[in-house]
Amino acid sequence: MSFIDIHGHYAWDIDDGMPSLEDAKKALEKAKNNRISTIVATPHVVSGKHTLKDLEVIKDRIHDLKELARVYNIEVLEGCELFLNHDYLEALEQNIFIPIENTHYLLVEFDVRKELGNENEVEDRLYEIQYKGYTPVIAHVERYFKNGLDIERVNGFIESGCIIQVNATSFLGYHGKQAKKIAFQLLDEGLIHVIATDTHRATGSRKPCLNKIFYLLEKKYNYHAIHTLMSENPLHILKNEWLEPVYA
């Protein structure tokens, strides 16, 4: 059994992820030990900040990571984590983003430092991505609800065609008690499509840990369901196929 990590900042010296080549090597070793066979490299792309020239630099570094990962028998694929701020239309119009490995899936995020914004700040922006022909994969949904989970709103995301991604480390409480509580609530309610690492470091609270989380969740939930969230559904994304929420 192996896992597919569709959200990770393994590429070094390009965003707030791996600080150096040596850190990237250590993180890939950790990923290998966690039975991660495929990684989608998702460096941050900030609307209004990054340019098409910056995007080429990011793609070059992903290529470097791809070559490095072969040593660890890990396949690296292209992607990004697009920050949907008020300049998002500029990024969409100029194609300043990287879909997940030539699919119609695009990993996106909002500002995790504050409560999830209103419809104009969130749903309208997700709609514009879909209008352009892409399916938003909403990163670390559990981190946006500072005052408790709004199940109706997450259901709305799913009903509109969005994919819900939750960080593995949230189940360990590494993003706070509230995010941990919401991660389990989302799992209980069948409102998660994919669990990924959002790896930023080779050590500490943001390192690859899918193997640990798999066994943690498998003790309480259905084995096949957890495997689907970490392997089968990510594979559906890479194959450009549709996927359904998983009831664990």
PDB file of N, CA and C in Angstrom, residues 136-206:
ATOM      1  N   PRO A 136     -11.953  23.592  -8.259  1.00  0.00           N
ATOM      2  CA  PRO A 136     -11.155  24.000  -7.093  1.00  0.00           C
ATOM      3  C   PRO A 136     -11.009  22.857  -6.082  1.00  0.00           C
ATOM      4  N   VAL A 137      -9.783  22.627  -5.665  1.00  0.00           N
ATOM      5  CA  VAL A 137      -9.499  21.754  -4.521  1.00  0.00           C
ATOM      6  C   VAL A 137      -9.186  22.708  -3.380  1.00  0.00           C
ATOM      7  N   ILE A 138     -10.102  22.833  -2.423  1.00  0.00           N
ATOM      8  CA  ILE A 138      -9.943  23.816  -1.353  1.00  0.00           C
ATOM      9  C   ILE A 138      -9.022  23.256  -0.278  1.00  0.00           C
ATOM     10  N   ALA A 139      -7.858  23.887  -0.125  1.00  0.00           N
ATOM     11  CA  ALA A 139      -6.843  23.401   0.809  1.00  0.00           C
ATOM     12  C   ALA A 139      -7.258  23.614   2.262  1.00  0.00           C
ATOM     13  N   HIS A 140      -6.861  22.678   3.095  1.00  0.00           N
ATOM     14  CA  HIS A 140      -7.020  22.709   4.556  1.00  0.00           C
ATOM     15  C   HIS A 140      -8.280  23.453   5.019  1.00  0.00           C
ATOM     16  N   VAL A 141      -9.428  22.932   4.621  1.00  0.00           N
ATOM     17  CA  VAL A 141     -10.720  23.565   4.942  1.00  0.00           C
ATOM     18  C   VAL A 141     -10.913  23.713   6.446  1.00  0.00           C
ATOM     19  N   GLU A 142     -10.385  22.775   7.205  1.00  0.00           N
ATOM     20  CA  GLU A 142     -10.589  22.786   8.659  1.00  0.00           C
ATOM     21  C   GLU A 142      -9.973  23.998   9.348  1.00  0.00           C
ATOM     22  N   ARG A 143      -9.091  24.710   8.675  1.00  0.00           N
ATOM     23  CA  ARG A 143      -8.376  25.825   9.297  1.00  0.00           C
ATOM     24  C   ARG A 143      -9.085  27.169   9.129  1.00  0.00           C
ATOM     25  N   TYR A 144     -10.181  27.213   8.380  1.00  0.00           N
ATOM     26  CA  TYR A 144     -10.839  28.488   8.096  1.00  0.00           C
ATOM     27  C   TYR A 144     -11.937  28.866   9.077  1.00  0.00           C
ATOM     28  N   PHE A 145     -12.420  27.910   9.837  1.00  0.00           N
ATOM     29  CA  PHE A 145     -13.586  28.166  10.692  1.00  0.00           C
ATOM     30  C   PHE A 145     -13.126  28.404  12.134  1.00  0.00           C
ATOM     31  N   LYS A 146     -12.847  29.637  12.456  1.00  0.00           N
ATOM     32  CA  LYS A 146     -12.303  29.981  13.770  1.00  0.00           C
ATOM     33  C   LYS A 146     -13.357  29.880  14.875  1.00  0.00           C
ATOM     34  N   ASN A 147     -14.625  30.018  14.494  1.00  0.00           N
ATOM     35  CA  ASN A 147     -15.706  30.015  15.487  1.00  0.00           C
ATOM     36  C   ASN A 147     -16.584  28.767  15.415  1.00  0.00           C
ATOM     37  N   GLY A 148     -16.031  27.699  14.861  1.00  0.00           N
ATOM     38  CA  GLY A 148     -16.787  26.451  14.768  1.00  0.00           C
ATOM     39  C   GLY A 148     -17.182  26.143  13.333  1.00  0.00           C
ATOM     40  N   LEU A 149     -17.313  24.860  13.031  1.00  0.00           N
ATOM     41  CA  LEU A 149     -17.591  24.402  11.676  1.00  0.00           C
ATOM     42  C   LEU A 149     -18.977  24.821  11.204  1.00  0.00           C
ATOM     43  N   ASP A 150     -19.040  25.350   9.988  1.00  0.00           N
ATOM     44  CA  ASP A 150     -20.299  25.657   9.317  1.00  0.00           C
ATOM     45  C   ASP A 150     -20.531  24.547   8.292  1.00  0.00           C
ATOM     46  N   ILE A 151     -21.222  23.487   8.733  1.00  0.00           N
ATOM     47  CA  ILE A 151     -21.424  22.316   7.878  1.00  0.00           C
ATOM     48  C   ILE A 151     -22.200  22.676   6.621  1.00  0.00           C
ATOM     49  N   GLU A 152     -23.186  23.547   6.768  1.00  0.00           N
ATOM     50  CA  GLU A 152     -23.996  23.936   5.619  1.00  0.00           C
ATOM     51  C   GLU A 152     -23.130  24.574   4.531  1.00  0.00           C
ATOM     52  N   ARG A 153     -22.164  25.365   4.951  1.00  0.00           N
ATOM     53  CA  ARG A 153     -21.315  26.036   3.973  1.00  0.00           C
ATOM     54  C   ARG A 153     -20.389  25.044   3.268  1.00  0.00           C
ATOM     55  N   VAL A 154     -19.835  24.105   4.014  1.00  0.00           N
ATOM     56  CA  VAL A 154     -18.978  23.100   3.397  1.00  0.00           C
ATOM     57  C   VAL A 154     -19.796  22.232   2.443  1.00  0.00           C
ATOM     58  N   ASN A 155     -21.009  21.879   2.846  1.00  0.00           N
ATOM     59  CA  ASN A 155     -21.891  21.147   1.938  1.00  0.00           C
ATOM     60  C   ASN A 155     -22.124  21.940   0.654  1.00  0.00           C
ATOM     61  N   GLY A 156     -22.238  23.251   0.795  1.00  0.00           N
ATOM     62  CA  GLY A 156     -22.416  24.108  -0.371  1.00  0.00           C
ATOM     63  C   GLY A 156     -21.224  24.046  -1.307  1.00  0.00           C
ATOM     64  N   PHE A 157     -20.025  24.038  -0.730  1.00  0.00           N
ATOM     65  CA  PHE A 157     -18.821  23.907  -1.555  1.00  0.00           C
ATOM     66  C   PHE A 157     -18.881  22.622  -2.383  1.00  0.00           C
ATOM     67  N   ILE A 158     -19.222  21.530  -1.705  1.00  0.00           N
ATOM     68  CA  ILE A 158     -19.246  20.220  -2.365  1.00  0.00           C
ATOM     69  C   ILE A 158     -20.340  20.171  -3.425  1.00  0.00           C
ATOM     70  N   GLU A 159     -21.508  20.674  -3.083  1.00  0.00           N
ATOM     71  CA  GLU A 159     -22.626  20.661  -4.040  1.00  0.00           C
ATOM     72  C   GLU A 159     -22.325  21.485  -5.285  1.00  0.00           C
ATOM     73  N   SER A 160     -21.481  22.508  -5.138  1.00  0.00           N
ATOM     74  CA  SER A 160     -21.123  23.343  -6.284  1.00  0.00           C
ATOM     75  C   SER A 160     -20.014  22.710  -7.123  1.00  0.00           C
ATOM     76  N   GLY A 161     -19.454  21.602  -6.627  1.00  0.00           N
ATOM     77  CA  GLY A 161     -18.447  20.888  -7.398  1.00  0.00           C
ATOM     78  C   GLY A 161     -17.027  21.006  -6.894  1.00  0.00           C
ATOM     79  N   CYS A 162     -16.818  21.628  -5.737  1.00  0.00           N
ATOM     80  CA  CYS A 162     -15.475  21.776  -5.180  1.00  0.00           C
ATOM     81  C   CYS A 162     -15.035  20.499  -4.454  1.00  0.00           C
ATOM     82  N   ILE A 163     -13.723  20.345  -4.344  1.00  0.00           N
ATOM     83  CA  ILE A 163     -13.109  19.225  -3.638  1.00  0.00           C
ATOM     84  C   ILE A 163     -12.566  19.732  -2.305  1.00  0.00           C
ATOM     85  N   ILE A 164     -12.796  18.950  -1.250  1.00  0.00           N
ATOM     86  CA  ILE A 164     -12.384  19.341   0.101  1.00  0.00           C
ATOM     87  C   ILE A 164     -11.130  18.569   0.517  1.00  0.00           C
ATOM     88  N   GLN A 165     -10.066  19.311   0.810  1.00  0.00           N
ATOM     89  CA  GLN A 165      -8.819  18.706   1.291  1.00  0.00           C
ATOM     90  C   GLN A 165      -8.581  19.096   2.746  1.00  0.00           C
ATOM     91  N   VAL A 166      -8.176  18.135   3.549  1.00  0.00           N
ATOM     92  CA  VAL A 166      -7.863  18.363   4.970  1.00  0.00           C
ATOM     93  C   VAL A 166      -6.415  17.950   5.213  1.00  0.00           C
ATOM     94  N   ASN A 167      -5.717  18.696   6.068  1.00  0.00           N
ATOM     95  CA  ASN A 167      -4.331  18.373   6.408  1.00  0.00           C
ATOM     96  C   ASN A 167      -4.250  17.204   7.379  1.00  0.00           C
ATOM     97  N   ALA A 168      -3.347  16.290   7.094  1.00  0.00           N
ATOM     98  CA  ALA A 168      -3.131  15.152   7.990  1.00  0.00           C
ATOM     99  C   ALA A 168      -2.745  15.627   9.385  1.00  0.00           C
ATOM    100  N   THR A 169      -1.909  16.661   9.467  1.00  0.00           N
ATOM    101  CA  THR A 169      -1.417  17.132  10.754  1.00  0.00           C
ATOM    102  C   THR A 169      -2.518  17.749  11.616  1.00  0.00           C
ATOM    103  N   SER A 170      -3.626  18.141  11.007  1.00  0.00           N
ATOM    104  CA  SER A 170      -4.734  18.690  11.802  1.00  0.00           C
ATOM    105  C   SER A 170      -5.323  17.638  12.725  1.00  0.00           C
ATOM    106  N   PHE A 171      -5.270  16.371  12.318  1.00  0.00           N
ATOM    107  CA  PHE A 171      -5.796  15.293  13.162  1.00  0.00           C
ATOM    108  C   PHE A 171      -4.933  15.069  14.406  1.00  0.00           C
ATOM    109  N   LEU A 172      -3.734  15.633  14.390  1.00  0.00           N
ATOM    110  CA  LEU A 172      -2.841  15.552  15.548  1.00  0.00           C
ATOM    111  C   LEU A 172      -2.883  16.823  16.394  1.00  0.00           C
ATOM    112  N   GLY A 173      -3.672  17.798  15.952  1.00  0.00           N
ATOM    113  CA  GLY A 173      -3.781  19.047  16.704  1.00  0.00           C
ATOM    114  C   GLY A 173      -2.683  20.040  16.431  1.00  0.00           C
ATOM    115  N   TYR A 174      -1.905  19.829  15.357  1.00  0.00           N
ATOM    116  CA  TYR A 174      -0.773  20.713  15.083  1.00  0.00           C
ATOM    117  C   TYR A 174      -1.191  22.091  14.589  1.00  0.00           C
ATOM    118  N   HIS A 175      -2.455  22.242  14.180  1.00  0.00           N
ATOM    119  CA  HIS A 175      -2.961  23.553  13.766  1.00  0.00           C
ATOM    120  C   HIS A 175      -3.948  24.102  14.804  1.00  0.00           C
ATOM    121  N   GLY A 176      -3.882  23.551  16.012  1.00  0.00           N
ATOM    122  CA  GLY A 176      -4.742  24.020  17.085  1.00  0.00           C
ATOM    123  C   GLY A 176      -5.905  23.081  17.372  1.00  0.00           C
ATOM    124  N   LYS A 177      -6.477  23.240  18.557  1.00  0.00           N
ATOM    125  CA  LYS A 177      -7.581  22.375  18.985  1.00  0.00           C
ATOM    126  C   LYS A 177      -8.810  22.524  18.090  1.00  0.00           C
ATOM    127  N   GLN A 178      -9.089  23.756  17.663  1.00  0.00           N
ATOM    128  CA  GLN A 178     -10.275  23.989  16.835  1.00  0.00           C
ATOM    129  C   GLN A 178     -10.156  23.276  15.493  1.00  0.00           C
ATOM    130  N   ALA A 179      -8.996  23.397  14.848  1.00  0.00           N
ATOM    131  CA  ALA A 179      -8.793  22.731  13.564  1.00  0.00           C
ATOM    132  C   ALA A 179      -8.869  21.207  13.718  1.00  0.00           C
ATOM    133  N   LYS A 180      -8.333  20.684  14.809  1.00  0.00           N
ATOM    134  CA  LYS A 180      -8.408  19.245  15.062  1.00  0.00           C
ATOM    135  C   LYS A 180      -9.851  18.794  15.220  1.00  0.00           C
ATOM    136  N   LYS A 181     -10.610  19.515  15.999  1.00  0.00           N
ATOM    137  CA  LYS A 181     -12.017  19.186  16.214  1.00  0.00           C
ATOM    138  C   LYS A 181     -12.784  19.200  14.894  1.00  0.00           C
ATOM    139  N   ILE A 182     -12.532  20.218  14.077  1.00  0.00           N
ATOM    140  CA  ILE A 182     -13.255  20.351  12.819  1.00  0.00           C
ATOM    141  C   ILE A 182     -12.832  19.266  11.833  1.00  0.00           C
ATOM    142  N   ALA A 183     -11.550  18.909  11.824  1.00  0.00           N
ATOM    143  CA  ALA A 183     -11.082  17.839  10.939  1.00  0.00           C
ATOM    144  C   ALA A 183     -11.846  16.549  11.210  1.00  0.00           C
ATOM    145  N   PHE A 184     -12.006  16.217  12.483  1.00  0.00           N
ATOM    146  CA  PHE A 184     -12.747  14.995  12.835  1.00  0.00           C
ATOM    147  C   PHE A 184     -14.232  15.149  12.524  1.00  0.00           C
ATOM    148  N   GLN A 185     -14.778  16.334  12.716  1.00  0.00           N
ATOM    149  CA  GLN A 185     -16.182  16.559  12.366  1.00  0.00           C
ATOM    150  C   GLN A 185     -16.416  16.355  10.868  1.00  0.00           C
ATOM    151  N   LEU A 186     -15.521  16.897  10.061  1.00  0.00           N
ATOM    152  CA  LEU A 186     -15.636  16.741   8.615  1.00  0.00           C
ATOM    153  C   LEU A 186     -15.553  15.268   8.218  1.00  0.00           C
ATOM    154  N   LEU A 187     -14.660  14.548   8.861  1.00  0.00           N
ATOM    155  CA  LEU A 187     -14.529  13.109   8.575  1.00  0.00           C
ATOM    156  C   LEU A 187     -15.787  12.359   8.992  1.00  0.00           C
ATOM    157  N   ASP A 188     -16.302  12.685  10.160  1.00  0.00           N
ATOM    158  CA  ASP A 188     -17.521  12.036  10.652  1.00  0.00           C
ATOM    159  C   ASP A 188     -18.717  12.298   9.737  1.00  0.00           C
ATOM    160  N   GLU A 189     -18.763  13.484   9.155  1.00  0.00           N
ATOM    161  CA  GLU A 189     -19.897  13.881   8.320  1.00  0.00           C
ATOM    162  C   GLU A 189     -19.733  13.496   6.853  1.00  0.00           C
ATOM    163  N   GLY A 190     -18.609  12.867   6.507  1.00  0.00           N
ATOM    164  CA  GLY A 190     -18.371  12.494   5.125  1.00  0.00           C
ATOM    165  C   GLY A 190     -18.137  13.687   4.224  1.00  0.00           C
ATOM    166  N   LEU A 191     -17.447  14.704   4.733  1.00  0.00           N
ATOM    167  CA  LEU A 191     -17.249  15.950   3.993  1.00  0.00           C
ATOM    168  C   LEU A 191     -15.789  16.167   3.604  1.00  0.00           C
ATOM    169  N   ILE A 192     -15.044  15.080   3.463  1.00  0.00           N
ATOM    170  CA  ILE A 192     -13.652  15.158   3.025  1.00  0.00           C
ATOM    171  C   ILE A 192     -13.490  14.308   1.773  1.00  0.00           C
ATOM    172  N   HIS A 193     -12.762  14.853   0.800  1.00  0.00           N
ATOM    173  CA  HIS A 193     -12.403  14.074  -0.382  1.00  0.00           C
ATOM    174  C   HIS A 193     -10.978  13.529  -0.290  1.00  0.00           C
ATOM    175  N   VAL A 194     -10.062  14.352   0.271  1.00  0.00           N
ATOM    176  CA  VAL A 194      -8.637  14.017   0.261  1.00  0.00           C
ATOM    177  C   VAL A 194      -7.975  14.472   1.559  1.00  0.00           C
ATOM    178  N   ILE A 195      -7.102  13.617   2.095  1.00  0.00           N
ATOM    179  CA  ILE A 195      -6.214  13.986   3.196  1.00  0.00           C
ATOM    180  C   ILE A 195      -4.806  14.073   2.623  1.00  0.00           C
ATOM    181  N   ALA A 196      -4.125  15.206   2.841  1.00  0.00           N
ATOM    182  CA  ALA A 196      -2.764  15.417   2.332  1.00  0.00           C
ATOM    183  C   ALA A 196      -1.908  16.018   3.435  1.00  0.00           C
ATOM    184  N   THR A 197      -0.604  16.130   3.185  1.00  0.00           N
ATOM    185  CA  THR A 197       0.289  16.532   4.278  1.00  0.00           C
ATOM    186  C   THR A 197       0.450  18.041   4.438  1.00  0.00           C
ATOM    187  N   ASP A 198       0.420  18.797   3.334  1.00  0.00           N
ATOM    188  CA  ASP A 198       0.782  20.223   3.381  1.00  0.00           C
ATOM    189  C   ASP A 198       2.160  20.372   4.021  1.00  0.00           C
ATOM    190  N   THR A 199       3.058  19.463   3.658  1.00  0.00           N
ATOM    191  CA  THR A 199       4.412  19.461   4.204  1.00  0.00           C
ATOM    192  C   THR A 199       5.138  20.771   3.916  1.00  0.00           C
ATOM    193  N   HIS A 200       5.776  21.316   4.959  1.00  0.00           N
ATOM    194  CA  HIS A 200       6.607  22.514   4.819  1.00  0.00           C
ATOM    195  C   HIS A 200       8.032  22.294   5.333  1.00  0.00           C
ATOM    196  N   ARG A 201       8.218  21.301   6.186  1.00  0.00           N
ATOM    197  CA  ARG A 201       9.512  21.066   6.812  1.00  0.00           C
ATOM    198  C   ARG A 201       9.827  19.567   6.857  1.00  0.00           C
ATOM    199  N   ALA A 202      11.092  19.261   7.072  1.00  0.00           N
ATOM    200  CA  ALA A 202      11.518  17.861   7.186  1.00  0.00           C
ATOM    201  C   ALA A 202      11.351  17.339   8.600  1.00  0.00           C
ATOM    202  N   THR A 203      11.233  18.243   9.562  1.00  0.00           N
ATOM    203  CA  THR A 203      11.063  17.855  10.962  1.00  0.00           C
ATOM    204  C   THR A 203       9.971  18.718  11.585  1.00  0.00           C
ATOM    205  N   GLY A 204       9.575  18.359  12.795  1.00  0.00           N
ATOM    206  CA  GLY A 204       8.599  19.163  13.516  1.00  0.00           C
ATOM    207  C   GLY A 204       7.166  18.865  13.135  1.00  0.00           C
ATOM    208  N   SER A 205       6.311  19.871  13.264  1.00  0.00           N
ATOM    209  CA  SER A 205       4.874  19.669  13.137  1.00  0.00           C
ATOM    210  C   SER A 205       4.354  19.703  11.702  1.00  0.00           C
ATOM    211  N   ARG A 206       5.215  19.989  10.714  1.00  0.00           N
ATOM    212  CA  ARG A 206       4.744  20.094   9.330  1.00  0.00           C
ATOM    213  C   ARG A 206       5.534  19.188   8.388  1.00  0.00           C
TER     214      ARG A 206
END
